[in-house]
mmCIF file of N, CA and C in Angstrom:
data_model
loop_
_atom_site.group_PDB
_atom_site.id
_atom_site.type_symbol
_atom_site.label_atom_id
_atom_site.label_comp_id
_atom_site.label_asym_id
_atom_site.label_seq_id
_atom_site.Cartn_x
_atom_site.Cartn_y
_atom_site.Cartn_z
ATOM 1 N N MET A 1 169.482 -42.309 129.008
ATOM 2 C CA MET A 1 168.072 -42.121 128.724
ATOM 3 C C MET A 1 167.829 -40.767 128.054
ATOM 4 N N LEU A 2 168.601 -39.751 128.389
ATOM 5 C CA LEU A 2 168.388 -38.432 127.804
ATOM 6 C C LEU A 2 168.660 -38.402 126.307
ATOM 7 N N LEU A 3 169.503 -39.289 125.820
ATOM 8 C CA LEU A 3 169.852 -39.294 124.407
ATOM 9 C C LEU A 3 168.956 -40.219 123.589
ATOM 10 N N ASP A 4 168.039 -40.929 124.232
ATOM 11 C CA ASP A 4 167.131 -41.815 123.517
ATOM 12 C C ASP A 4 166.138 -41.023 122.687
ATOM 13 N N LYS A 5 165.697 -41.619 121.600
ATOM 14 C CA LYS A 5 164.617 -41.051 120.801
ATOM 15 C C LYS A 5 163.317 -41.671 121.285
ATOM 16 N N ILE A 6 162.343 -40.830 121.601
ATOM 17 C CA ILE A 6 161.039 -41.307 122.044
ATOM 18 C C ILE A 6 159.982 -40.697 121.133
ATOM 19 N N TYR A 7 159.110 -41.550 120.616
ATOM 20 C CA TYR A 7 158.055 -41.094 119.718
ATOM 21 C C TYR A 7 156.739 -41.008 120.478
ATOM 22 N N TYR A 8 156.033 -39.896 120.268
ATOM 23 C CA TYR A 8 154.752 -39.654 120.915
ATOM 24 C C TYR A 8 153.698 -39.293 119.874
ATOM 25 N N THR A 9 152.453 -39.539 120.234
ATOM 26 C CA THR A 9 151.308 -39.047 119.471
ATOM 27 C C THR A 9 150.525 -38.133 120.384
ATOM 28 N N VAL A 10 150.080 -36.990 119.847
ATOM 29 C CA VAL A 10 149.273 -36.064 120.642
ATOM 30 C C VAL A 10 147.875 -36.643 120.754
ATOM 31 N N HIS A 11 147.517 -37.026 121.959
ATOM 32 C CA HIS A 11 146.203 -37.627 122.200
ATOM 33 C C HIS A 11 145.112 -36.568 122.278
ATOM 34 N N ARG A 12 145.411 -35.485 123.017
ATOM 35 C CA ARG A 12 144.429 -34.404 123.128
ATOM 36 C C ARG A 12 145.123 -33.115 123.547
ATOM 37 N N LEU A 13 144.462 -32.013 123.198
ATOM 38 C CA LEU A 13 144.924 -30.682 123.586
ATOM 39 C C LEU A 13 143.902 -30.105 124.548
ATOM 40 N N ASP A 14 144.386 -29.494 125.619
ATOM 41 C CA ASP A 14 143.502 -28.928 126.632
ATOM 42 C C ASP A 14 144.102 -27.609 127.110
ATOM 43 N N GLY A 15 143.672 -26.516 126.490
ATOM 44 C CA GLY A 15 144.191 -25.199 126.874
ATOM 45 C C GLY A 15 145.666 -25.080 126.595
ATOM 46 N N ASP A 16 146.450 -24.820 127.621
ATOM 47 C CA ASP A 16 147.894 -24.629 127.483
ATOM 48 C C ASP A 16 148.685 -25.925 127.578
ATOM 49 N N TYR A 17 147.991 -27.056 127.585
ATOM 50 C CA TYR A 17 148.660 -28.344 127.755
ATOM 51 C C TYR A 17 148.291 -29.315 126.646
ATOM 52 N N ALA A 18 149.235 -30.195 126.341
ATOM 53 C CA ALA A 18 149.011 -31.281 125.399
ATOM 54 C C ALA A 18 149.238 -32.587 126.152
ATOM 55 N N TYR A 19 148.434 -33.570 125.852
ATOM 56 C CA TYR A 19 148.566 -34.883 126.477
ATOM 57 C C TYR A 19 149.081 -35.854 125.429
ATOM 58 N N LEU A 20 150.263 -36.394 125.701
ATOM 59 C CA LEU A 20 150.980 -37.236 124.754
ATOM 60 C C LEU A 20 150.945 -38.686 125.192
ATOM 61 N N VAL A 21 150.944 -39.583 124.197
ATOM 62 C CA VAL A 21 150.975 -41.023 124.446
ATOM 63 C C VAL A 21 152.203 -41.585 123.740
ATOM 64 N N ARG A 22 152.982 -42.379 124.462
ATOM 65 C CA ARG A 22 154.164 -43.018 123.855
ATOM 66 C C ARG A 22 153.710 -44.023 122.822
ATOM 67 N N GLU A 23 154.363 -44.037 121.686
ATOM 68 C CA GLU A 23 153.994 -44.971 120.623
ATOM 69 C C GLU A 23 154.499 -46.378 120.890
ATOM 70 N N ASP A 24 155.561 -46.517 121.662
ATOM 71 C CA ASP A 24 156.143 -47.837 121.911
ATOM 72 C C ASP A 24 155.629 -48.498 123.192
ATOM 73 N N ASP A 25 154.755 -47.829 123.925
ATOM 74 C CA ASP A 25 154.243 -48.382 125.184
ATOM 75 C C ASP A 25 152.791 -47.948 125.369
ATOM 76 N N SER A 26 151.870 -48.728 124.839
ATOM 77 C CA SER A 26 150.455 -48.360 124.890
ATOM 78 C C SER A 26 149.886 -48.408 126.317
ATOM 79 N N ALA A 27 150.574 -49.085 127.228
ATOM 80 C CA ALA A 27 150.098 -49.175 128.604
ATOM 81 C C ALA A 27 150.536 -47.970 129.446
ATOM 82 N N ALA A 28 151.431 -47.156 128.934
ATOM 83 C CA ALA A 28 151.940 -46.001 129.687
ATOM 84 C C ALA A 28 150.846 -44.937 129.823
ATOM 85 N N GLU A 29 150.910 -44.196 130.913
ATOM 86 C CA GLU A 29 149.956 -43.107 131.133
ATOM 87 C C GLU A 29 150.258 -41.949 130.192
ATOM 88 N N GLU A 30 149.249 -41.114 129.968
ATOM 89 C CA GLU A 30 149.447 -39.921 129.165
ATOM 90 C C GLU A 30 150.466 -39.009 129.847
ATOM 91 N N LYS A 31 151.247 -38.327 129.040
ATOM 92 C CA LYS A 31 152.227 -37.374 129.557
ATOM 93 C C LYS A 31 151.700 -35.970 129.275
ATOM 94 N N CYS A 32 151.595 -35.153 130.307
ATOM 95 C CA CYS A 32 151.102 -33.789 130.178
ATOM 96 C C CYS A 32 152.306 -32.864 129.973
ATOM 97 N N VAL A 33 152.272 -32.101 128.846
ATOM 98 C CA VAL A 33 153.382 -31.218 128.499
ATOM 99 C C VAL A 33 152.816 -29.843 128.170
ATOM 100 N N ALA A 34 153.456 -28.804 128.674
ATOM 101 C CA ALA A 34 153.040 -27.437 128.361
ATOM 102 C C ALA A 34 153.228 -27.191 126.862
ATOM 103 N N ARG A 35 152.221 -26.601 126.229
ATOM 104 C CA ARG A 35 152.279 -26.366 124.787
ATOM 105 C C ARG A 35 153.396 -25.403 124.402
ATOM 106 N N ALA A 36 153.848 -24.588 125.338
ATOM 107 C CA ALA A 36 154.955 -23.668 125.063
ATOM 108 C C ALA A 36 156.250 -24.427 124.754
ATOM 109 N N LEU A 37 156.350 -25.671 125.182
ATOM 110 C CA LEU A 37 157.540 -26.486 124.931
ATOM 111 C C LEU A 37 157.451 -27.267 123.632
ATOM 112 N N LEU A 38 156.307 -27.177 122.953
ATOM 113 C CA LEU A 38 156.050 -27.978 121.760
ATOM 114 C C LEU A 38 155.993 -27.096 120.515
ATOM 115 N N PRO A 39 156.150 -27.688 119.329
ATOM 116 C CA PRO A 39 156.046 -26.902 118.094
ATOM 117 C C PRO A 39 154.687 -26.216 117.975
ATOM 118 N N ALA A 40 154.666 -25.019 117.428
ATOM 119 C CA ALA A 40 153.438 -24.221 117.318
ATOM 120 C C ALA A 40 152.406 -24.868 116.403
ATOM 121 N N GLU A 41 152.832 -25.660 115.418
ATOM 122 C CA GLU A 41 151.927 -26.265 114.442
ATOM 123 C C GLU A 41 151.209 -27.499 114.973
ATOM 124 N N LEU A 42 151.310 -27.750 116.234
ATOM 125 C CA LEU A 42 150.781 -28.949 116.871
ATOM 126 C C LEU A 42 149.265 -29.050 116.742
ATOM 127 N N SER A 43 148.752 -30.268 116.543
ATOM 128 C CA SER A 43 147.314 -30.536 116.557
ATOM 129 C C SER A 43 147.103 -31.954 117.072
ATOM 130 N N GLU A 44 145.873 -32.276 117.425
ATOM 131 C CA GLU A 44 145.582 -33.629 117.899
ATOM 132 C C GLU A 44 145.911 -34.620 116.800
ATOM 133 N N GLY A 45 146.574 -35.698 117.169
ATOM 134 C CA GLY A 45 146.981 -36.705 116.200
ATOM 135 C C GLY A 45 148.374 -36.495 115.640
ATOM 136 N N SER A 46 148.994 -35.350 115.923
ATOM 137 C CA SER A 46 150.360 -35.089 115.445
ATOM 138 C C SER A 46 151.322 -36.090 116.071
ATOM 139 N N ARG A 47 152.371 -36.415 115.314
ATOM 140 C CA ARG A 47 153.425 -37.279 115.836
ATOM 141 C C ARG A 47 154.614 -36.410 116.194
ATOM 142 N N LEU A 48 155.215 -36.713 117.339
ATOM 143 C CA LEU A 48 156.355 -35.947 117.841
ATOM 144 C C LEU A 48 157.534 -36.863 118.115
ATOM 145 N N LEU A 49 158.705 -36.306 117.951
ATOM 146 C CA LEU A 49 159.934 -36.968 118.338
ATOM 147 C C LEU A 49 160.535 -36.170 119.485
ATOM 148 N N TYR A 50 160.861 -36.865 120.571
ATOM 149 C CA TYR A 50 161.530 -36.238 121.715
ATOM 150 C C TYR A 50 162.967 -36.719 121.705
ATOM 151 N N GLU A 51 163.888 -35.771 121.507
ATOM 152 C CA GLU A 51 165.299 -36.110 121.418
ATOM 153 C C GLU A 51 166.114 -34.919 121.896
ATOM 154 N N MET A 52 167.128 -35.171 122.678
ATOM 155 C CA MET A 52 168.015 -34.120 123.187
ATOM 156 C C MET A 52 167.224 -33.007 123.891
ATOM 157 N N LEU A 53 166.249 -33.399 124.693
ATOM 158 C CA LEU A 53 165.412 -32.510 125.492
ATOM 159 C C LEU A 53 164.542 -31.571 124.657
ATOM 160 N N GLU A 54 164.266 -31.916 123.399
ATOM 161 C CA GLU A 54 163.417 -31.102 122.525
ATOM 162 C C GLU A 54 162.387 -31.965 121.836
ATOM 163 N N TYR A 55 161.243 -31.351 121.549
ATOM 164 C CA TYR A 55 160.183 -32.012 120.790
ATOM 165 C C TYR A 55 160.178 -31.445 119.376
ATOM 166 N N SER A 56 160.006 -32.317 118.386
ATOM 167 C CA SER A 56 159.865 -31.861 117.006
ATOM 168 C C SER A 56 158.791 -32.694 116.309
ATOM 169 N N LEU A 57 158.114 -32.070 115.334
ATOM 170 C CA LEU A 57 157.104 -32.763 114.551
ATOM 171 C C LEU A 57 157.773 -33.700 113.573
ATOM 172 N N ILE A 58 157.131 -34.849 113.353
ATOM 173 C CA ILE A 58 157.631 -35.770 112.329
ATOM 174 C C ILE A 58 156.528 -36.104 111.360
#
């Protein structure tokens, strides 16, 4: 599971946290992630790839 590629969309930003939604599972709950772990250029609606324990913009 750690080596899987997971695609997320930033649903909303709230202070130091971003709330992400999985693109392949619309029924999944939002995932709350500290913005310090995410790319600095992040904005609402951004698409992210989670791979090898890192997030990157796509």
